CSV table of C-alpha atoms in Angstrom, one decimal:
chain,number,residue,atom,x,y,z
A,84,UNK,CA,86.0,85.4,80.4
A,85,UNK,CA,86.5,88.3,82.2
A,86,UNK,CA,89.0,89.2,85.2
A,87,UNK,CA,87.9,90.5,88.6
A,88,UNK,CA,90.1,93.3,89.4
A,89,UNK,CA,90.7,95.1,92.5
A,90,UNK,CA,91.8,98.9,92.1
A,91,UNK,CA,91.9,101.4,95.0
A,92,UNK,CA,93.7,104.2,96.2
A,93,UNK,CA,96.1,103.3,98.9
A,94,UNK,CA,98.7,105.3,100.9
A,95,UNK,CA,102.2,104.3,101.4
A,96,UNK,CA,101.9,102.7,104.6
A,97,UNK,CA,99.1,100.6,103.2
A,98,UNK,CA,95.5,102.3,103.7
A,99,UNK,CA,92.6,103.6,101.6
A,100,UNK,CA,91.1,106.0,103.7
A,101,UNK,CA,91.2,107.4,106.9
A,102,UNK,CA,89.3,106.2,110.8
A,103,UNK,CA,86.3,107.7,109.5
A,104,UNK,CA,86.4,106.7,105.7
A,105,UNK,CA,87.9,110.0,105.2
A,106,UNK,CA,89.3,110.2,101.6
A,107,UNK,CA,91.2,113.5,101.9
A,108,UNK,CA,94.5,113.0,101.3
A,109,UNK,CA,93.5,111.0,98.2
A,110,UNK,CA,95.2,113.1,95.3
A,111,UNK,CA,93.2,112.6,92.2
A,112,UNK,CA,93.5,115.1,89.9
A,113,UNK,CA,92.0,115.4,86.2
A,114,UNK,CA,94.8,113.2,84.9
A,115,UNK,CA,94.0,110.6,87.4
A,116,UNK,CA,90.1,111.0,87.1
A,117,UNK,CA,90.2,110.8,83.4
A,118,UNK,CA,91.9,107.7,84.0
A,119,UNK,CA,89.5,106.0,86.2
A,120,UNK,CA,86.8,107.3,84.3
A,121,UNK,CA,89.0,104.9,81.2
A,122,UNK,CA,89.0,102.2,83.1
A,123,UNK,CA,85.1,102.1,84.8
A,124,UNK,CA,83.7,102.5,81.4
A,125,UNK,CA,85.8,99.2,80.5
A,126,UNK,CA,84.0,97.0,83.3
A,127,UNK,CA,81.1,95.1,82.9
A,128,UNK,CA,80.1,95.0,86.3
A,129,UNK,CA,81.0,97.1,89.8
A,130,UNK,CA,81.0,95.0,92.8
A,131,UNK,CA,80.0,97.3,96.0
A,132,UNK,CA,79.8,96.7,99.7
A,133,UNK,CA,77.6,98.7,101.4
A,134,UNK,CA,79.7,101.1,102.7
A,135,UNK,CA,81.2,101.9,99.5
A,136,UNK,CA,78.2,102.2,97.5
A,137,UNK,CA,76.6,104.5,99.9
A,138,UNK,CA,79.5,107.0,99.3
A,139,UNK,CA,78.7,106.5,95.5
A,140,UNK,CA,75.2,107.1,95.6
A,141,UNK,CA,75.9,110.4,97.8
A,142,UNK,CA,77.4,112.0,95.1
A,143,UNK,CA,77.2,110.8,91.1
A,144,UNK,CA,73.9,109.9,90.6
A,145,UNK,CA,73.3,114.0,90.3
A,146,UNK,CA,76.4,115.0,89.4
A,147,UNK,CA,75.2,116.8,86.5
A,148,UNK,CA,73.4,119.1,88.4
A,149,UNK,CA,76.3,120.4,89.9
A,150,UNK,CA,77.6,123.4,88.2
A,151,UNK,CA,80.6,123.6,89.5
A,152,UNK,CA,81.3,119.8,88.6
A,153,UNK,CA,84.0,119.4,85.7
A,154,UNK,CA,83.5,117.6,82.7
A,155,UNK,CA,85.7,114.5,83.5
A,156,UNK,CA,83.5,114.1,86.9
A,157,UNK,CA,80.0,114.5,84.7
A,158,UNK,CA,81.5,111.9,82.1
A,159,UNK,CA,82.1,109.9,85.1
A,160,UNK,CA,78.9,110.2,86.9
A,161,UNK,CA,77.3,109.1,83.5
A,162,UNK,CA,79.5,106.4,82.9
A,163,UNK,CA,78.9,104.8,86.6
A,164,UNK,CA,75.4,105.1,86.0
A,165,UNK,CA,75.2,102.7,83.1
A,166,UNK,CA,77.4,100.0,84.2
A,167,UNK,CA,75.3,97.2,86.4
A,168,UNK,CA,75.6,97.2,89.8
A,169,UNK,CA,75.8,94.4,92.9
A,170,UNK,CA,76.1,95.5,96.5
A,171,UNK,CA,76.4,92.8,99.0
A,172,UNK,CA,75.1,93.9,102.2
A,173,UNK,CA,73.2,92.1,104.8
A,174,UNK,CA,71.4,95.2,106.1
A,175,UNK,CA,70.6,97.4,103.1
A,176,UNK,CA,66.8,96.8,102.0
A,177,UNK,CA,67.2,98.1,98.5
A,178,UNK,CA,69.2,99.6,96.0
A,179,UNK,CA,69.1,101.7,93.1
A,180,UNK,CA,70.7,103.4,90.3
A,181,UNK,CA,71.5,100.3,87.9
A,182,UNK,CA,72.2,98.1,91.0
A,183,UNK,CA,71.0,95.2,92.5
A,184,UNK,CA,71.5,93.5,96.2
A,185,UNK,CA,73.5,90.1,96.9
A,186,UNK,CA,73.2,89.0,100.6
A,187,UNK,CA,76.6,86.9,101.1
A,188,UNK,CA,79.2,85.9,98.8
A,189,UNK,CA,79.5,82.6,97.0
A,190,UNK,CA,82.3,82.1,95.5
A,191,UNK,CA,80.9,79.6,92.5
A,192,UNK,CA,78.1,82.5,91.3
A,193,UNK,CA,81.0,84.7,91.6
A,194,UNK,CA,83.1,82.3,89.1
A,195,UNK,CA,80.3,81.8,86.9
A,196,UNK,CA,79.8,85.8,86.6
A,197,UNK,CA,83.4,86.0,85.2
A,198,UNK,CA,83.3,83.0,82.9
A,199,UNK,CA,80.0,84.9,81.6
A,200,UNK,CA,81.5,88.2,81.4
A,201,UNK,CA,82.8,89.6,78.1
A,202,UNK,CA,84.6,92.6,80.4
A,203,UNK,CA,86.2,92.8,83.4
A,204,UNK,CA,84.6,93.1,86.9
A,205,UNK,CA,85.7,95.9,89.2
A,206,UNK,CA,85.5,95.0,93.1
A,207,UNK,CA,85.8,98.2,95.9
A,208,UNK,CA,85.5,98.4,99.0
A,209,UNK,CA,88.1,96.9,101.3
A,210,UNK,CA,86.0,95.0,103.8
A,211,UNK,CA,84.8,93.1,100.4
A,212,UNK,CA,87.6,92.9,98.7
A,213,UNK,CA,89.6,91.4,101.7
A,214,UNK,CA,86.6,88.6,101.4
A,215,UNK,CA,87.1,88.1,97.9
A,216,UNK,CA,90.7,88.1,98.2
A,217,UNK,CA,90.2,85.2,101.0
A,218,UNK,CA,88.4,83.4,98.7
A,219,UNK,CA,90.7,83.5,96.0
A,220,UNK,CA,88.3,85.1,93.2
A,221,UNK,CA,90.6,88.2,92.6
A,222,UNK,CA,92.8,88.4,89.2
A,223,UNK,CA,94.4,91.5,89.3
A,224,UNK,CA,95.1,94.0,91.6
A,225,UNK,CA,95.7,97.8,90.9
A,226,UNK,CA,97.4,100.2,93.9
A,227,UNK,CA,97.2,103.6,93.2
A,228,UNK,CA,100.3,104.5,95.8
A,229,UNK,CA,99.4,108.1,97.3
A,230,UNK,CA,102.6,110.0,97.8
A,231,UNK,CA,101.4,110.4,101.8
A,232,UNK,CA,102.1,108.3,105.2
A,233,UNK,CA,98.4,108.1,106.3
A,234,UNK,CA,99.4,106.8,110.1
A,235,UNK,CA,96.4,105.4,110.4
A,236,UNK,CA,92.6,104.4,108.8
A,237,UNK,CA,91.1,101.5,106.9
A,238,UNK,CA,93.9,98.8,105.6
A,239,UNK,CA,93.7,97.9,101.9
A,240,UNK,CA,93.7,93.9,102.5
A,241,UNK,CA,91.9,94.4,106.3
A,242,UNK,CA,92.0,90.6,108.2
A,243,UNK,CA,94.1,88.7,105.4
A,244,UNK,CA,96.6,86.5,107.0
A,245,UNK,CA,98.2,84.2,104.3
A,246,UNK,CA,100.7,84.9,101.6
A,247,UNK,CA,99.5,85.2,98.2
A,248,UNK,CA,101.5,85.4,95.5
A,249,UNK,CA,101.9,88.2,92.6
A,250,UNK,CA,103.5,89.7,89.9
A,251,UNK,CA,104.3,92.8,89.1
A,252,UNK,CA,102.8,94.1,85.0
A,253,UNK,CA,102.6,97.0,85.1
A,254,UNK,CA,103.9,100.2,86.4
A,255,UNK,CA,102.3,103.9,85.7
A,256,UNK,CA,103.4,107.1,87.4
A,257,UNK,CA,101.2,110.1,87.3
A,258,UNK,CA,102.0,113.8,87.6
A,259,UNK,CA,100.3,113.9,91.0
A,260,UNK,CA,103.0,111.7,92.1
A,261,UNK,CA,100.6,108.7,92.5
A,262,UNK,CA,102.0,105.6,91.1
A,263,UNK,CA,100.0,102.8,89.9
A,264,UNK,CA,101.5,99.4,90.2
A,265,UNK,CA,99.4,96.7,88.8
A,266,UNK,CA,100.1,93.0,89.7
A,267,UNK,CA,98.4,89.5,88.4
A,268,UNK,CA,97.2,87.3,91.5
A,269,UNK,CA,99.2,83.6,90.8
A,270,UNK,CA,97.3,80.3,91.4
A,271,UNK,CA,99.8,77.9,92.6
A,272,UNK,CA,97.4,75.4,91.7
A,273,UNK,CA,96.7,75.8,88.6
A,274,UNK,CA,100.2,76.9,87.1
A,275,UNK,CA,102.1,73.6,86.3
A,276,UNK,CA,105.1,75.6,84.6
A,277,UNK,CA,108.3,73.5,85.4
A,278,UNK,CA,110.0,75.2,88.5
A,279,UNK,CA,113.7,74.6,87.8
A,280,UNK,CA,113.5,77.6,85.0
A,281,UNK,CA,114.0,80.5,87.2
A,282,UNK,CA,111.8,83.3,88.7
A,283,UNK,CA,112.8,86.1,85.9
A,284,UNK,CA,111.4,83.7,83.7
A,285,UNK,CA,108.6,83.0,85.6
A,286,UNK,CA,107.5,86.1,86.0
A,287,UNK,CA,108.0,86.7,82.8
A,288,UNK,CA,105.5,84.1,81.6
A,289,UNK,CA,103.6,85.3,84.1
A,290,UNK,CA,102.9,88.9,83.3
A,291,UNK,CA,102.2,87.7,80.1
A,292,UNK,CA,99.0,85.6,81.1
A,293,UNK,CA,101.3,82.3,80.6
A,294,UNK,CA,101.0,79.9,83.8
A,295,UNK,CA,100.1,76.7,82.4
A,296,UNK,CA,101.5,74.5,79.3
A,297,UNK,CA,99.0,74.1,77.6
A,298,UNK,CA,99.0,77.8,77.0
A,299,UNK,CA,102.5,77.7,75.5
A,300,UNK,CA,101.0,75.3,72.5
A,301,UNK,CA,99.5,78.4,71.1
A,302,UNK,CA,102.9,80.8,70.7
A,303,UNK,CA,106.5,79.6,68.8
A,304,UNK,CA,110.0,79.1,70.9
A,305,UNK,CA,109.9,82.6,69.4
A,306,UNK,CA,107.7,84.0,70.8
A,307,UNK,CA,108.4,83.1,74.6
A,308,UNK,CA,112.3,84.1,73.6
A,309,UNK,CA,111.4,87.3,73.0
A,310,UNK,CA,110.0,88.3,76.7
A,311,UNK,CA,112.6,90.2,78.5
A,312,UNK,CA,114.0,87.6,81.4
A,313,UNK,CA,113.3,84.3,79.3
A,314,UNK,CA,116.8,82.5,78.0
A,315,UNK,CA,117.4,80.0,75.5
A,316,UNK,CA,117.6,77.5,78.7
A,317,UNK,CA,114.4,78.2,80.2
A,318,UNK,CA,113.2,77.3,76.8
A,319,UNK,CA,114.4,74.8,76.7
A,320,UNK,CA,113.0,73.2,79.7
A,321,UNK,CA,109.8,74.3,79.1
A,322,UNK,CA,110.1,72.3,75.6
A,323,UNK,CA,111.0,69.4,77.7
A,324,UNK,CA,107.8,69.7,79.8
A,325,UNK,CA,105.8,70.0,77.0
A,326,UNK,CA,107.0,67.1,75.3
A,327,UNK,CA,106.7,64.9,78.3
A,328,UNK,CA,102.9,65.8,78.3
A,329,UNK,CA,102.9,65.4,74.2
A,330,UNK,CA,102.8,68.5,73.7
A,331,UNK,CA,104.7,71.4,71.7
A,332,UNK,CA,105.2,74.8,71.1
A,333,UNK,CA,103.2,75.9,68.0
A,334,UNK,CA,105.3,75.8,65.2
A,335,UNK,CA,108.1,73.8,66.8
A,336,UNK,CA,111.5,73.7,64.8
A,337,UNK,CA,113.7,72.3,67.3
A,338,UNK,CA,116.4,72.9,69.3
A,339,UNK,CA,117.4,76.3,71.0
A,340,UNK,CA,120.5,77.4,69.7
């Protein structure tokens, strides 16, 4: 199953682009673009609105024919061409370049695509990612911080208005000065981890894909010891919740000393 993964550039004051979708103060330099060009050729699939893929097709279909285009930006024009395509758009009549057109979204085809999916799937554009994000369908998110106050222009998570909860996995500073801070989306309802343990241990299990019980019947007492902000008492409790469901840590040997 794969995850669907939201990555964007984003100022510090919380924006991807400008009034006009202008992308100028966006700093990515060949560090950053080799990067991205790491992490498209890992999905499966690209999620598009319309907006989005427009700017795409404007530019890397033929990038190869530009002379003065880098390598890192030819690797990437090949590498966007090969992965499959869906563009949601109610106005577009076709599409091309590997791509095909979806009219609304629905959630359950959406669910179905990831439990199909042997890679992750990418979403962009904020007008459909704010949509997905509604919808809860998201998994992780990626903010590449510009070092900039933008002012004004396009809000990364434009017309949300409830509190979702994440945690923080990953942080990555490049030499541009771009940080990227990646965080795992939390389903309240589906993570029955006993509260009373504490939130560095929560997050703790949580950064490491552990938000459910049942999960911790495949890793020792060992194991969950040894991620940094889980104690011998957390472990404890968690033991307890597992053996009031009959359940255990693999390999159980007891007590926590």
């Amino acid at each position: 199953m794969g995850k669907l993964i939201y990555a964007m550039m984003v100022s510090l004051d919380g924006f991807v682009s400008g009034p006009d979708d202008e992308l100028d103060w966006h700093l990515v330099d060949e560090e950053l673009h080799r990067h991205f060009n790491e992490l498209e050729s890992e999905m499966e699939t690209l999620l598009y609105g319309r907006r989005l893929y427009e700017t795409m097709v404007a530019y890397w279909p033929t990038v190869e024919e530009n002379p003065s285009a880098p390598d890192y930006e030819v690797e990437y024009g090949r590498i966007w061409r090969a992965v499959p395509k869906i563009v949601f758009s109610k106005t577009l009549e076709n599409v091309a370049w590997n791509s095909r057109l979806a009219r609304e979204v629905v959630p359950q085809e959406i669910r179905e695509l990831k439990s199909r999916a042997r890679k992750d799937i990418s979403v962009g554009g904020a007008n459909l990612a704010a949509t997905f994000h509604r919808l809860g369908l998201i998994d992780e998110y990626r903010l590449y911080v510009n070092p900039v106050v933008a002012g004004k222009g396009k809000p990364m998570f434009a017309g949300v208005d409830s509190v979702a909860r994440l945690w923080l996995v990953e942080t990555r500073p490049f030499n541009s000065g771009v940080i990227m801070l990646r965080y795992k989306a939390v389903n309240d309802a589906e993570n029955d981890l006993p509260t009373n343990i504490g939130k560095p241990a929560t997050g703790a299990l949580a950064a490491a894909g552990y938000t459910r019980l049942e999960q911790l019947t495949q890793v020792s007492e060992k194991d969950i010891l040894n991620l940094h902000g889980v104690g011998p008492k957390a472990v404890g409790l968690l033991r307890q919740a597992l053996a009031a469901k009959g359940l255990s840590f693999a390999g159980d040997s007891g007590e926590v000393s």
